[in-house]
Structures are given as C-alpha cells and as structure tokens.
Short mmCIF file of C-alpha atoms and ligand atoms in Angstrom, two decimals:
data_model
loop_
_atom_site.label_atom_id
_atom_site.label_comp_id
_atom_site.label_asym_id
_atom_site.label_seq_id
_atom_site.Cartn_x
_atom_site.Cartn_y
_atom_site.Cartn_z
CA MET I 1 15.69 -91.05 157.20
CA THR I 2 18.83 -91.89 159.16
CA LYS I 3 21.15 -89.17 160.39
CA GLU I 4 23.72 -90.09 157.75
CA LYS I 5 21.15 -89.97 154.96
CA ARG I 6 20.01 -86.53 156.10
CA GLU I 7 23.62 -85.38 156.15
CA LEU I 8 24.17 -86.76 152.67
CA ALA I 9 21.04 -85.06 151.39
CA ARG I 10 22.09 -81.80 153.00
CA ARG I 11 25.58 -81.89 151.50
CA GLN I 12 24.23 -82.53 148.06
CA ASP I 13 22.07 -79.52 148.63
CA LYS I 14 25.28 -77.51 148.46
CA ALA I 15 26.24 -74.86 150.89
CA PRO I 16 27.60 -71.72 149.23
CA ILE I 17 31.34 -71.75 148.51
CA ALA I 18 33.33 -69.78 151.01
CA THR I 19 36.05 -68.33 148.86
CA ALA I 20 37.68 -64.99 148.45
CA TRP I 21 38.38 -65.52 144.78
CA ASP I 22 35.45 -65.68 142.46
CA TYR I 23 35.87 -66.62 138.85
CA ALA I 24 34.05 -64.51 136.30
CA PRO I 25 32.15 -66.77 133.90
CA ALA I 26 34.04 -67.51 130.68
CA PRO I 27 31.43 -69.22 128.53
CA GLU I 28 32.28 -70.68 125.13
CA ALA I 29 29.84 -69.50 122.42
CA ARG I 30 27.09 -72.06 122.11
CA ASP I 31 25.96 -70.84 118.68
CA ILE I 32 29.25 -71.86 117.06
CA VAL I 33 27.56 -75.15 116.30
CA LYS I 34 24.17 -75.61 114.66
CA VAL I 35 22.03 -78.37 116.05
CA GLN I 36 19.28 -79.49 113.72
CA GLU I 37 15.77 -79.95 115.02
CA ARG I 38 15.81 -83.55 113.89
CA TYR I 39 18.20 -86.04 112.37
CA GLY I 40 17.73 -89.10 110.22
CA LEU I 41 19.98 -92.14 109.95
CA PHE I 42 23.22 -91.79 107.98
CA ILE I 43 23.10 -94.70 105.55
CA GLY I 44 24.77 -94.99 102.15
CA GLY I 45 26.24 -91.50 102.38
CA LYS I 46 23.01 -89.63 103.11
CA PHE I 47 20.53 -89.00 105.86
CA VAL I 48 17.40 -91.13 105.49
CA GLU I 49 14.19 -91.32 107.49
CA PRO I 50 13.99 -94.29 109.85
CA GLU I 51 11.72 -97.03 108.57
CA SER I 52 10.81 -97.69 112.19
CA GLY I 53 9.11 -94.29 112.28
CA GLU I 54 10.34 -93.94 115.88
CA ARG I 55 12.20 -91.01 117.37
CA TYR I 56 13.37 -89.85 120.75
CA THR I 57 14.63 -86.58 122.19
CA THR I 58 18.26 -86.02 123.08
CA ILE I 59 18.89 -83.47 125.81
CA ASP I 60 21.48 -81.18 127.32
CA PRO I 61 22.08 -82.79 130.73
CA ALA I 62 23.30 -79.51 132.27
CA HIS I 63 19.94 -77.83 131.71
CA GLU I 64 17.59 -80.76 131.11
CA GLU I 65 16.55 -79.09 127.88
CA PRO I 66 15.81 -80.84 124.59
CA LEU I 67 18.39 -80.43 121.84
CA SER I 68 17.11 -82.49 118.95
CA GLU I 69 14.86 -85.33 117.78
CA ILE I 70 16.87 -88.46 117.04
CA ALA I 71 15.89 -91.45 114.91
CA GLN I 72 15.49 -94.81 116.62
CA ALA I 73 16.76 -97.37 114.13
CA GLY I 74 14.75 -100.60 114.04
CA LYS I 75 15.53 -104.00 112.57
CA ALA I 76 14.85 -102.92 108.96
CA ASP I 77 17.04 -99.83 109.38
CA VAL I 78 19.91 -101.86 110.78
CA ASP I 79 19.56 -104.23 107.85
CA ARG I 80 19.61 -101.34 105.41
CA ALA I 81 22.78 -99.94 106.99
CA VAL I 82 24.53 -103.32 106.94
CA ARG I 83 23.59 -103.80 103.28
CA ALA I 84 24.99 -100.35 102.45
CA ALA I 85 28.22 -101.24 104.25
CA ARG I 86 28.45 -104.62 102.49
CA ASP I 87 27.86 -102.99 99.14
CA ALA I 88 30.56 -100.38 99.75
CA PHE I 89 32.94 -103.09 100.92
CA ALA I 90 32.39 -105.32 97.91
CA ASN I 91 32.25 -102.57 95.30
CA GLY I 92 35.21 -100.39 95.90
CA TRP I 93 36.50 -99.74 99.39
CA SER I 94 38.21 -103.05 100.11
CA GLY I 95 39.89 -103.02 96.70
CA LEU I 96 40.96 -99.39 96.81
CA ARG I 97 44.70 -98.72 96.77
CA PRO I 98 45.75 -98.44 100.42
CA SER I 99 47.40 -95.08 99.82
CA GLU I 100 44.01 -93.82 98.53
CA ARG I 101 42.29 -95.04 101.68
CA ALA I 102 44.92 -93.17 103.67
CA LYS I 103 44.04 -89.94 101.88
CA TYR I 104 40.45 -90.12 103.11
CA LEU I 105 41.62 -90.71 106.67
CA PHE I 106 44.04 -87.80 106.52
CA ARG I 107 41.22 -85.62 105.18
CA ILE I 108 38.91 -86.65 108.00
CA ALA I 109 41.63 -85.88 110.55
CA ARG I 110 42.24 -82.43 109.11
CA LEU I 111 38.53 -81.65 108.96
CA LEU I 112 38.15 -82.62 112.61
CA GLN I 113 40.91 -80.18 113.44
CA GLU I 114 39.37 -77.44 111.32
CA ARG I 115 35.98 -77.92 112.92
CA SER I 116 37.33 -78.66 116.39
CA ARG I 117 35.49 -75.80 118.09
CA GLU I 118 32.14 -77.00 116.78
CA PHE I 119 32.84 -80.53 117.94
CA ALA I 120 34.06 -79.41 121.35
CA VAL I 121 30.94 -77.33 122.00
CA LEU I 122 28.62 -80.06 120.79
CA GLU I 123 30.36 -82.71 122.87
CA SER I 124 29.99 -80.63 126.01
CA LEU I 125 26.42 -79.63 125.20
CA ASN I 126 25.16 -83.15 124.64
CA GLY I 127 27.39 -85.02 127.09
CA GLY I 128 27.83 -82.58 129.98
CA LYS I 129 31.64 -82.69 130.06
CA PRO I 130 33.64 -79.49 130.63
CA ILE I 131 34.56 -77.65 127.44
CA ARG I 132 38.18 -77.60 128.61
CA GLU I 133 38.23 -81.38 128.34
CA SER I 134 36.36 -81.72 125.06
CA ARG I 135 38.47 -78.92 123.54
CA ASP I 136 41.85 -80.07 124.85
CA VAL I 137 41.45 -83.83 125.08
CA ASP I 138 38.53 -85.44 123.23
CA VAL I 139 38.67 -83.60 119.93
CA PRO I 140 42.47 -83.39 119.48
CA LEU I 141 42.83 -87.07 120.39
CA ALA I 142 40.07 -88.04 117.97
CA ALA I 143 41.88 -86.21 115.15
CA ALA I 144 45.18 -87.77 116.25
CA HIS I 145 43.67 -91.25 115.91
CA PHE I 146 42.66 -90.59 112.33
CA PHE I 147 46.12 -89.19 111.54
CA TYR I 148 47.79 -92.16 113.18
CA TYR I 149 45.79 -94.85 111.38
CA ALA I 150 45.97 -92.95 108.10
CA GLY I 151 49.71 -93.56 108.38
CA TRP I 152 49.21 -97.32 108.74
CA ALA I 153 46.79 -97.75 105.81
CA ASP I 154 49.49 -98.37 103.18
CA LYS I 155 51.94 -100.08 105.54
CA LEU I 156 49.89 -102.99 106.80
CA GLU I 157 52.40 -105.58 105.63
CA TYR I 158 54.95 -103.92 107.93
CA ALA I 159 52.51 -104.10 110.83
CA PHE I 160 52.23 -107.86 110.28
CA PRO I 161 55.57 -109.04 108.85
CA ASN I 162 55.50 -112.22 106.73
CA ARG I 163 51.70 -112.22 106.67
CA THR I 164 49.27 -110.87 104.12
CA PRO I 165 46.66 -108.82 105.93
CA ARG I 166 43.20 -108.54 104.32
CA PRO I 167 40.17 -106.66 105.58
CA ILE I 168 37.47 -108.62 107.38
CA GLY I 169 34.37 -107.06 105.86
CA VAL I 170 31.61 -105.18 107.69
CA ALA I 171 32.34 -104.05 111.25
CA GLY I 172 29.46 -103.33 113.64
CA GLN I 173 30.64 -100.87 116.27
CA ILE I 174 28.80 -99.87 119.45
CA ILE I 175 30.09 -97.04 121.61
CA PRO I 176 29.19 -95.51 124.99
CA TRP I 177 28.30 -91.99 126.09
CA ASN I 178 31.39 -90.99 128.07
CA PHE I 179 33.68 -90.12 125.12
CA PRO I 180 31.33 -90.10 122.11
CA LEU I 181 33.63 -88.61 119.47
CA LEU I 182 36.83 -90.17 120.78
CA MET I 183 35.31 -93.65 120.93
CA LEU I 184 34.00 -93.16 117.40
CA ALA I 185 37.55 -92.34 116.27
CA TRP I 186 39.02 -95.33 118.15
CA LYS I 187 36.57 -97.57 116.34
CA ILE I 188 36.31 -96.13 112.83
CA ALA I 189 39.95 -95.14 112.13
CA PRO I 190 41.58 -98.61 112.38
CA ALA I 191 38.62 -100.29 110.67
CA LEU I 192 38.84 -98.04 107.61
CA ALA I 193 42.65 -98.09 107.53
CA ALA I 194 42.51 -101.87 107.21
CA GLY I 195 39.93 -101.68 104.38
CA ASN I 196 36.71 -102.56 106.23
CA THR I 197 33.40 -100.75 106.14
CA VAL I 198 31.45 -99.77 109.21
CA VAL I 199 28.03 -99.51 110.82
CA LEU I 200 28.39 -97.54 114.05
CA LYS I 201 25.82 -96.99 116.77
CA PRO I 202 26.49 -94.13 119.17
CA ALA I 203 24.98 -94.17 122.68
CA GLU I 204 21.36 -93.16 123.04
CA THR I 205 22.14 -90.10 125.17
CA THR I 206 25.03 -88.69 123.11
CA PRO I 207 24.40 -89.07 119.37
CA LEU I 208 25.09 -85.49 118.26
CA SER I 209 28.84 -85.48 117.65
CA ALA I 210 28.54 -88.69 115.62
CA LEU I 211 25.82 -87.02 113.54
CA LEU I 212 28.00 -83.95 112.99
CA PHE I 213 30.80 -86.34 112.02
CA CYS I 214 28.58 -87.48 109.11
CA ASP I 215 28.99 -83.98 107.73
CA VAL I 216 32.77 -84.37 107.94
CA LEU I 217 32.46 -87.63 106.00
CA ARG I 218 30.54 -85.83 103.29
CA GLN I 219 33.13 -83.03 103.18
CA ALA I 220 35.89 -85.63 102.93
CA GLU I 221 33.92 -87.22 100.05
CA LEU I 222 34.22 -90.63 101.62
CA PRO I 223 32.49 -93.08 99.27
CA PRO I 224 28.85 -93.72 100.27
CA GLY I 225 28.28 -96.67 102.58
CA VAL I 226 31.85 -96.92 103.88
CA VAL I 227 30.66 -95.46 107.21
CA ASN I 228 27.03 -95.68 108.25
CA ILE I 229 25.79 -94.19 111.50
CA ILE I 230 22.59 -95.46 113.03
CA THR I 231 21.17 -93.97 116.19
CA GLY I 232 18.94 -95.63 118.75
CA ASP I 233 18.97 -97.26 122.15
CA GLY I 234 20.20 -100.68 123.27
CA ARG I 235 17.65 -102.40 121.01
CA THR I 236 19.42 -100.99 117.95
CA GLY I 237 22.74 -102.23 119.33
CA ALA I 238 21.29 -105.69 119.88
CA GLU I 239 19.97 -105.79 116.28
CA LEU I 240 23.38 -104.85 114.97
CA VAL I 241 25.07 -107.54 117.06
CA SER I 242 22.75 -110.26 115.83
CA HIS I 243 22.70 -109.21 112.16
CA PRO I 244 23.96 -112.22 110.17
CA ASP I 245 25.97 -110.18 107.65
CA VAL I 246 28.17 -108.36 110.17
CA ASP I 247 31.66 -109.89 110.34
CA LYS I 248 32.99 -108.25 113.44
CA ILE I 249 31.59 -106.51 116.52
CA ALA I 250 33.58 -103.93 118.48
CA PHE I 251 31.90 -102.88 121.71
CA THR I 252 32.77 -100.41 124.46
CA GLY I 253 30.41 -100.18 127.40
CA SER I 254 29.27 -101.99 130.50
CA THR I 255 30.48 -105.47 131.44
CA GLU I 256 26.88 -106.63 131.69
CA VAL I 257 26.06 -105.75 128.06
CA GLY I 258 29.48 -107.03 126.96
CA LYS I 259 28.69 -110.42 128.43
CA ALA I 260 25.28 -110.46 126.72
CA ILE I 261 26.95 -109.69 123.38
CA GLN I 262 29.48 -112.45 123.93
CA ARG I 263 26.65 -114.90 124.58
CA THR I 264 24.85 -113.82 121.39
CA LEU I 265 27.97 -114.23 119.28
CA ALA I 266 29.14 -117.53 120.74
CA GLY I 267 29.43 -120.08 117.94
CA THR I 268 28.74 -117.63 115.11
CA GLY I 269 32.39 -117.23 114.10
CA LYS I 270 32.05 -113.44 114.21
CA ARG I 271 35.03 -111.58 115.56
CA LEU I 272 34.56 -109.68 118.81
CA THR I 273 36.47 -107.14 120.86
CA LEU I 274 35.13 -105.88 124.19
CA GLU I 275 36.31 -102.84 126.12
CA LEU I 276 34.33 -102.92 129.35
CA GLY I 277 34.36 -101.49 132.85
CA GLY I 278 37.09 -100.97 135.40
CA LYS I 279 37.83 -100.31 139.04
CA ALA I 280 41.38 -99.08 138.82
CA ALA I 281 43.78 -98.80 141.72
CA ASN I 282 45.84 -95.62 141.90
CA ILE I 283 48.71 -96.56 144.23
CA VAL I 284 50.70 -93.90 146.10
CA PHE I 285 53.94 -94.89 147.86
CA ASP I 286 55.50 -92.84 150.65
CA ASP I 287 58.37 -91.68 148.43
CA ALA I 288 56.05 -90.23 145.77
CA PRO I 289 56.07 -86.51 144.94
CA LEU I 290 52.88 -85.87 146.88
CA ASP I 291 51.62 -82.65 145.32
CA GLN I 292 52.07 -84.16 141.88
CA ALA I 293 50.37 -87.33 143.07
CA VAL I 294 47.39 -85.38 144.40
CA GLU I 295 46.98 -83.76 140.97
CA GLY I 296 47.09 -87.24 139.47
CA ILE I 297 44.50 -88.52 141.92
CA ILE I 298 42.19 -85.61 141.11
CA ASN I 299 42.67 -86.07 137.38
CA GLY I 300 42.27 -89.83 137.78
CA ILE I 301 38.83 -89.69 139.34
CA TYR I 302 37.21 -86.31 138.63
CA PHE I 303 38.17 -86.02 134.94
CA ASN I 304 34.96 -86.25 132.89
CA GLN I 305 32.92 -86.49 136.15
CA GLY I 306 34.46 -89.92 136.70
CA HIS I 307 32.63 -91.27 133.62
CA VAL I 308 35.84 -92.99 132.59
CA CYS I 309 36.32 -96.74 132.28
CA CYS I 310 39.94 -96.44 133.43
CA ALA I 311 39.18 -93.92 136.23
CA GLY I 312 41.43 -94.28 139.27
CA SER I 313 38.45 -94.93 141.52
CA ARG I 314 40.32 -96.84 144.25
CA LEU I 315 43.09 -94.85 145.85
CA LEU I 316 45.63 -97.04 147.65
CA VAL I 317 47.82 -94.92 149.93
CA GLN I 318 50.80 -96.19 151.91
CA GLU I 319 49.80 -96.02 155.56
CA SER I 320 52.64 -93.74 156.67
CA ILE I 321 51.46 -90.89 154.42
CA TYR I 322 47.74 -91.51 154.64
CA GLU I 323 46.86 -88.47 156.79
CA THR I 324 48.95 -86.10 154.68
CA VAL I 325 47.57 -87.34 151.37
CA VAL I 326 43.95 -87.21 152.52
CA ALA I 327 44.40 -83.68 153.90
CA LYS I 328 46.00 -82.47 150.66
CA LEU I 329 43.35 -84.20 148.62
CA LYS I 330 40.47 -82.59 150.51
CA ARG I 331 42.09 -79.19 150.19
CA ARG I 332 42.48 -79.66 146.44
CA MET I 333 38.92 -80.95 146.08
CA ALA I 334 37.61 -77.75 147.62
CA THR I 335 39.05 -75.80 144.67
CA LEU I 336 37.25 -77.83 141.99
CA ARG I 337 34.66 -75.80 140.17
CA VAL I 338 31.51 -77.72 139.37
CA GLY I 339 29.02 -76.25 136.92
CA ASP I 340 28.24 -75.13 133.38
CA PRO I 341 30.11 -77.44 130.98
CA LEU I 342 30.48 -74.59 128.47
CA ASP I 343 32.27 -72.38 131.00
CA LYS I 344 36.03 -72.57 130.42
CA ASN I 345 36.62 -72.38 134.19
CA THR I 346 34.66 -75.53 134.90
CA ASP I 347 36.53 -78.57 136.21
CA VAL I 348 33.61 -80.94 136.77
CA GLY I 349 30.57 -80.78 134.50
CA ALA I 350 27.14 -82.39 134.49
CA ILE I 351 26.39 -86.05 135.01
CA ASN I 352 25.46 -87.51 131.64
CA SER I 353 21.93 -88.66 132.44
CA LYS I 354 19.32 -88.92 135.16
CA GLN I 355 19.74 -92.68 135.12
CA GLN I 356 23.49 -92.37 135.73
CA LEU I 357 22.91 -89.80 138.49
CA GLU I 358 20.57 -92.25 140.21
CA LYS I 359 23.14 -95.03 139.93
CA ILE I 360 25.88 -92.85 141.45
CA SER I 361 23.59 -91.64 144.26
CA ALA I 362 22.56 -95.21 145.12
CA LEU I 363 26.17 -96.43 145.26
CA VAL I 364 27.24 -93.44 147.38
CA GLN I 365 24.37 -94.15 149.74
CA SER I 366 25.54 -97.76 150.00
CA GLY I 367 28.99 -96.46 151.03
CA VAL I 368 27.44 -94.39 153.81
CA ASP I 369 25.22 -97.28 154.91
CA GLU I 370 28.13 -99.74 154.97
CA GLY I 371 30.09 -97.44 157.28
CA ALA I 372 32.58 -95.50 155.15
CA GLU I 373 33.26 -91.86 155.98
CA ILE I 374 32.13 -89.44 153.30
CA TYR I 375 33.64 -86.06 152.44
CA GLN I 376 32.18 -83.63 149.94
CA PRO I 377 33.58 -80.10 149.68
CA PRO I 378 31.18 -77.15 150.02
CA CYS I 379 29.88 -76.64 146.54
CA LYS I 380 27.10 -74.63 144.97
CA LEU I 381 25.41 -76.58 142.24
CA PRO I 382 23.17 -75.20 139.49
CA GLU I 383 19.47 -75.62 140.17
CA ARG I 384 18.62 -77.51 137.02
CA GLY I 385 20.46 -80.36 135.41
CA TYR I 386 22.17 -83.49 136.70
CA TRP I 387 25.01 -82.84 139.13
CA PHE I 388 27.04 -84.67 141.71
CA VAL I 389 29.50 -83.12 144.13
CA PRO I 390 33.03 -84.58 143.92
CA THR I 391 33.13 -87.13 146.70
CA VAL I 392 35.77 -89.04 148.62
CA PHE I 393 35.23 -91.96 150.98
CA THR I 394 37.72 -92.90 153.70
CA ASN I 395 37.53 -95.87 156.09
CA VAL I 396 36.62 -98.07 153.18
CA ALA I 397 36.79 -101.86 153.52
CA GLN I 398 37.58 -103.91 150.44
CA SER I 399 34.23 -105.64 150.68
CA TYR I 400 32.17 -102.44 150.39
CA ARG I 401 30.27 -101.95 147.16
CA ILE I 402 32.05 -98.62 146.61
CA ALA I 403 35.35 -100.52 146.57
CA GLN I 404 34.06 -103.30 144.34
CA GLU I 405 31.65 -101.86 141.78
CA GLU I 406 32.22 -99.42 138.96
CA ILE I 407 30.47 -96.23 140.06
CA PHE I 408 31.26 -94.28 136.89
CA GLY I 409 30.92 -91.00 138.72
CA PRO I 410 33.06 -88.49 140.67
CA VAL I 411 33.46 -90.76 143.68
CA LEU I 412 36.78 -91.94 145.11
CA SER I 413 37.34 -94.68 147.69
CA VAL I 414 40.53 -94.50 149.75
CA LEU I 415 42.18 -97.63 151.12
CA THR I 416 45.61 -98.11 152.70
CA PHE I 417 48.50 -100.56 152.42
CA ARG I 418 51.82 -101.14 154.19
CA THR I 419 53.97 -103.14 151.76
CA PRO I 420 54.21 -103.36 147.97
CA ASP I 421 52.87 -106.93 148.13
CA GLU I 422 49.80 -105.78 150.02
CA ALA I 423 49.28 -103.02 147.45
CA ILE I 424 49.43 -105.57 144.62
CA GLU I 425 47.06 -107.92 146.37
CA LYS I 426 44.51 -105.20 147.03
CA ALA I 427 44.88 -103.66 143.57
CA ASN I 428 44.28 -107.03 141.90
CA ASN I 429 41.36 -107.87 144.18
CA THR I 430 38.73 -106.94 141.61
CA PRO I 431 36.96 -108.71 138.76
CA TYR I 432 38.24 -105.94 136.48
CA GLY I 433 41.70 -105.30 135.04
CA LEU I 434 41.74 -102.26 132.82
CA SER I 435 44.22 -99.79 134.30
CA ALA I 436 46.29 -98.79 137.32
CA GLY I 437 48.51 -95.96 138.51
CA VAL I 438 51.76 -96.11 140.50
CA TRP I 439 53.32 -93.11 142.24
CA THR I 440 56.88 -93.51 143.51
CA GLU I 441 60.28 -92.02 142.78
CA LYS I 442 61.89 -95.44 142.29
CA GLY I 443 62.00 -96.64 138.71
CA SER I 444 62.70 -100.21 139.81
CA ARG I 445 59.58 -100.21 141.96
CA ILE I 446 57.49 -98.95 139.04
CA LEU I 447 58.71 -101.81 136.87
CA ALA I 448 58.20 -104.39 139.61
CA MET I 449 54.66 -103.16 140.28
CA ALA I 450 53.75 -102.95 136.60
CA GLN I 451 54.73 -106.59 136.12
CA LYS I 452 52.45 -107.77 138.89
CA LEU I 453 49.44 -105.55 138.36
CA ARG I 454 46.78 -107.35 136.34
CA ALA I 455 45.84 -104.28 134.34
CA GLY I 456 46.02 -103.54 130.62
CA VAL I 457 47.51 -100.09 131.20
CA VAL I 458 49.75 -99.01 134.08
CA TRP I 459 50.57 -95.31 134.37
CA ALA I 460 53.61 -94.27 136.39
CA ASN I 461 53.68 -90.86 138.08
CA THR I 462 50.85 -89.74 135.84
CA TYR I 463 47.29 -90.79 135.08
CA ASN I 464 44.79 -90.84 132.20
CA ARG I 465 47.39 -90.31 129.49
CA PHE I 466 46.42 -91.42 126.03
CA ASP I 467 48.22 -91.64 122.74
CA PRO I 468 47.00 -93.18 119.50
CA ALA I 469 50.23 -95.18 119.22
CA SER I 470 49.69 -96.84 122.58
CA PRO I 471 47.41 -99.89 122.85
CA PHE I 472 44.57 -99.82 125.38
CA GLY I 473 42.43 -102.68 126.69
CA GLY I 474 41.75 -104.95 129.61
CA TYR I 475 42.15 -108.22 131.44
CA LYS I 476 39.42 -110.28 133.09
CA GLU I 477 35.97 -108.61 133.13
CA SER I 478 37.39 -105.46 131.56
CA GLY I 479 37.25 -107.23 128.22
CA PHE I 480 39.65 -108.39 125.53
CA GLY I 481 41.24 -107.01 122.40
CA ARG I 482 43.31 -103.85 122.16
CA GLU I 483 42.52 -100.47 120.65
CA GLY I 484 45.20 -98.01 119.59
CA GLY I 485 48.65 -98.67 118.21
CA ARG I 486 49.58 -101.46 115.86
CA HIS I 487 47.67 -103.82 118.14
CA GLY I 488 44.49 -101.91 117.32
CA LEU I 489 44.73 -102.98 113.67
CA GLU I 490 44.78 -106.66 114.48
CA PRO I 491 41.05 -107.08 115.18
CA TYR I 492 40.30 -105.61 111.75
CA VAL I 493 42.43 -107.89 109.56
CA VAL I 494 42.49 -111.50 108.49
CA LEU I 495 46.09 -112.66 108.38
CA ASP I 496 47.01 -115.04 105.56
CA ASP I 497 50.48 -116.49 105.29
CA ALA I 498 52.51 -114.54 102.78
P1 NDP G 501 25.78 -99.85 128.13
O1 NDP G 501 26.76 -100.93 128.15
O2 NDP G 501 24.34 -100.20 128.19
O3 NDP G 501 25.97 -98.95 126.83
C1 NDP G 501 27.02 -99.01 125.90
C2 NDP G 501 26.49 -99.07 124.48
O4 NDP G 501 25.85 -100.31 124.24
C3 NDP G 501 25.45 -98.01 124.17
O5 NDP G 501 25.56 -97.61 122.83
C4 NDP G 501 24.18 -98.79 124.40
O6 NDP G 501 23.06 -98.21 123.82
C5 NDP G 501 24.51 -100.11 123.79
N1 NDP G 501 23.69 -101.24 124.24
C6 NDP G 501 22.88 -101.33 125.32
N2 NDP G 501 22.31 -102.53 125.39
C7 NDP G 501 22.77 -103.25 124.32
C8 NDP G 501 22.56 -104.57 123.85
N3 NDP G 501 21.78 -105.43 124.49
N4 NDP G 501 23.20 -104.98 122.73
C9 NDP G 501 24.03 -104.14 122.09
N5 NDP G 501 24.26 -102.87 122.48
C10 NDP G 501 23.65 -102.42 123.59
O7 NDP G 501 26.11 -98.82 129.27
P2 NDP G 501 25.08 -97.80 129.94
O8 NDP G 501 25.04 -96.61 129.11
O9 NDP G 501 23.77 -98.46 130.24
O10 NDP G 501 25.81 -97.53 131.31
C11 NDP G 501 25.62 -98.44 132.40
C12 NDP G 501 26.90 -98.59 133.17
O11 NDP G 501 27.89 -99.16 132.35
C13 NDP G 501 27.51 -97.29 133.64
O12 NDP G 501 26.97 -96.88 134.83
C14 NDP G 501 28.96 -97.63 133.74
O13 NDP G 501 29.22 -98.22 134.98
C15 NDP G 501 29.16 -98.65 132.67
N6 NDP G 501 29.76 -98.09 131.45
C16 NDP G 501 31.05 -98.36 131.21
C17 NDP G 501 31.66 -97.83 130.10
C18 NDP G 501 33.09 -98.10 129.84
O14 NDP G 501 33.67 -97.49 128.95
N7 NDP G 501 33.68 -98.99 130.56
C19 NDP G 501 30.96 -96.96 129.17
C20 NDP G 501 29.55 -96.78 129.47
C21 NDP G 501 29.02 -97.32 130.58
P3 NDP G 501 22.24 -97.14 124.71
O15 NDP G 501 23.14 -96.02 124.96
O16 NDP G 501 21.16 -96.75 123.86
O17 NDP G 501 21.82 -97.87 125.94
#
C-alpha cells in the first residue's frame, strides 16, 4: 500500500470530531410508516404475485439491514403490466374528460401531502438520504409536480396552440435510486395529464416509496391499470424497453444504460426521452458573494450525498480568490454532520448501496493516484452501513478521471480559471451538458455565461433549485427531452394539426 493509500484509508477510518458543540440526536420516528414483509407487483390496480416466482431483499443502507422482500418482475410480468396499461388506455382513461383526469391528479397531490411524513421516512430509510432533504425537498416537490400537471390536464390545447394534442398510449418509465419518489412524480404526472397510461419500474435498491405510492393510487381511486408499478433489476427494465406494445420510453439513469436503450429502440418508431448523467461546473467569479457561494458549493455537491445528476461536481474558481474560497470551503465542510439519515440534524446520509460506495472509493483512489490533493474533514462515521466522508480535491488537472467522470458521490474537484472565456472552455470540456452554476454580482456576466454554457440548466447565484414549472434536461451525453414545465408535456402527446 502506498503512503497516499494508507492516508486515504486512515481518513476514511474517521478520527473523532473535535468540536465543542455536540448535537443531541433528533431522530424522526421510524414507526410512522409500515413496511410490509413482502410486496407483489402492482398491476391492474392490485398487488399480484410475480409469475417469475423470483424475489430479492431491499435493505436500509444506513444499517445494512433487510427491510422487505421485493418481487422481481420477469418477461411474463412485464407483459401482464403492459396489457393492463393498454387495456386501461383503450377502455376509459384516454377518452376521459380532461377535467376528470385532472381531479385524479389533484387527489394524488393532496394525498402525497397528507401522507408526507410517511413518504419522507420511507425515502430516507430505503435510500439513505437525510430526512431533512426527503421531508423538505423530495416529498413537497413530488406533490408540487402532481399539482402542476393536474392544472395542465384540461388546458392542453393552450400548451400547444393551433395543434390538437392526443395521448400517445402506454408509457414505459424507468427511474433511478437517487430521487425515487420525485422521479416517479416527474414521470407519472405529465404522462397521466396528457391521457397516457403507465408502466413504471423503480430502481432495484429503492422500490419502497413507489410501492407505498400504489396505496395512494388506491386511495385516489385511480382506475385500475392506469398506473402499474413493476419492481425488479435492470433485466426488468430491459424487458419493458423491448416490449412491442409500449409506445414511449422515459428513462433517467446512467449514460451507459441510456445508450443501450437508444440502441434497442433505434428503428422501432417508439418515442424516447433520456435524462442521463452530468459533470456540472459550478463557476465562482472574484466578485461573487463568497459566503453565499460557499453555501451553494456545499449544497451543489453534498446534497443527497452527491447522488445527483446535476451535482456541481467541478468547482471552477477564479484564480485570484482561489485560496480564500478553498479555506472557507474546508471550514464549512468540517461542520457537515454525516450519519443517521433519520436524524433531523444530519446533513450527509448513507451512500445508497455497496456497489455505489465501491465506485466512489475507486474514483477517489484514482484522484489520489493521479496526483490531486485530497481533503476530508475529521468525521466520525457509524460502524455499520455505507458511508463516505465529504471530500474535496485540489490540484486537479482537467484530464484526471475525477474531473471527467460522474462520481455520483460527495466528492468535489476544484479547478481554477483566469478569464470568463477560460471558464467557459473548461466548463464545456465534458461529454455531458446537464447543468451549471455561475456566481457573480454582475447580471450581464450571468447572461453572457448562460448563453455560452452548453448545459440544459444554468443556476445563477444559487444551485440545485427545482420548480415543476421549469423544464429540466440535458445536452450531449446528458440526454435529450425535457421534464417539467410545458416542455415536459411534449414527449407525452402526439400533435395533430388543428
Ligand atoms: P442505471 O442506469 O443502471 O439505473 C437506472 C435505472 O435503469 C434503474 O431502474 C435500473 O434498474 C434500470 N436499468 C438498468 N439496466 C437497464 C437496462 N439494460 N435496460 C433498462 N433499464 C435498466 O444506474 P445505476 O443504478 O447502475 O448507477 C450507475 C451509475 O449511473 C451511477 O454510479 C451514476 O454515476 C449513474 N446514475 C446517474 C443517474 C442520473 O440521474 N444521472 C441516476 C442513477 C445513476 P436497477 O436499479 O435494477 O439496476
């Protein structure tokens, strides 16, 4: 083991925090939500046993403890779900008065709000994210998406003036593990508003909030088959993609799987939207409000343990303020509390899976090996579970893997620039193009930068802000198609001339 590797291993071994101010634990009640011992597949409005006969265990990544037995949908199950969706599409949902469709969406939104505490706890339990985030971001935004698209359901002709929008048919939707409930809402709400029916596959590691959502659908009395939820791993996703009776695929996940899906669908005429990875630049100019910028940098990379496709994982700092920004950043990092996701004091929760922890560790090791300088604040981690100390790399060259690849963990790479043009060139030097951040007090500079940054979303003097009315999506290898806003309806309608 090299000296650097030993140092890395030691730091991850966490020295005790030297702090005068201890926080008393403030745990959210875990028993607010009931997790069943096992779940079936939600098809045609009810839970059914998987014909595959296969199951797997979903766990709590903070304690490595089993939570429930989940069905692994096979080919026959996928077919059954697609048939249920087709049946619901043909026999009612697509012909329903749009204002009636809206009522169901409003009901779902209200039920999500009423049951928000249950969803927040479950999301943190199964995914590892801090309860503060699931309570204050994931669940409210998921409800907001249903409210927002409920409003569009009977106004589609205004969304597409002089055209006659019709639903497409059955949408197959595949979502990742970083925002399970929110991604479900991003996918299902516009699809239903436009009159389509849905078969949705949550990620293998985080199926529980989608399964609880089935209960909301039953409470809302959504007609059977309009939304079907099938659990399983990537094989289930692949079956859904290649099913001949699915009209549209919406996928959020890795660029690698996105490309495979695109290959499968080439020439089939099926619609496709892809929301893939990112390697966003968060650019700080020397006239930026630095303390505010440091908060934005922290939020940009350590929110949700960095499991965020639009995470600000490359920090570009103007050279003249480099030392100051890095010093402030390290000081702020030392105050982050890593630990129990259900503790309301926690800032950084558990890494979602062992596999993801291994990926992050390998990429961080590559940063050390390639010559970057690593900093990790002193941090005491729980003994069990999957954890990674918030990390920042300085002395990073653009060619290093940590500056090129999506780490999808709490790891920031800091680079410098001298002029706005250099910042643009470095920011755009990536195969991705999902998001970017600009910190400066000059409005004109914000506009000039935003025009030149090849990123679907550019935040100015803030980061990771979402609103259902605002479209989100990427350029280049970050995918195509937009979710959110009026743009988010477009992938779910066929537009005839009026
Ligand atoms: P994947 O792209 O594999 O997972 C996304 C979804 O696709 C999951 O539901 C997954 O199922 C499903 N899936 C997997 N293989 C196929 C397939 N062949 N056909 C159809 N669907 C499939 O991401 P991972 O979970 O494996 O994460 C790997 C890396 O991807 C991460 O380290 C991160 O860098 C990146 N990522 C990016 C995301 C983003 O939003 N940009 C989100 C998630 C990951 P299952 O969960 O069962 O594998």
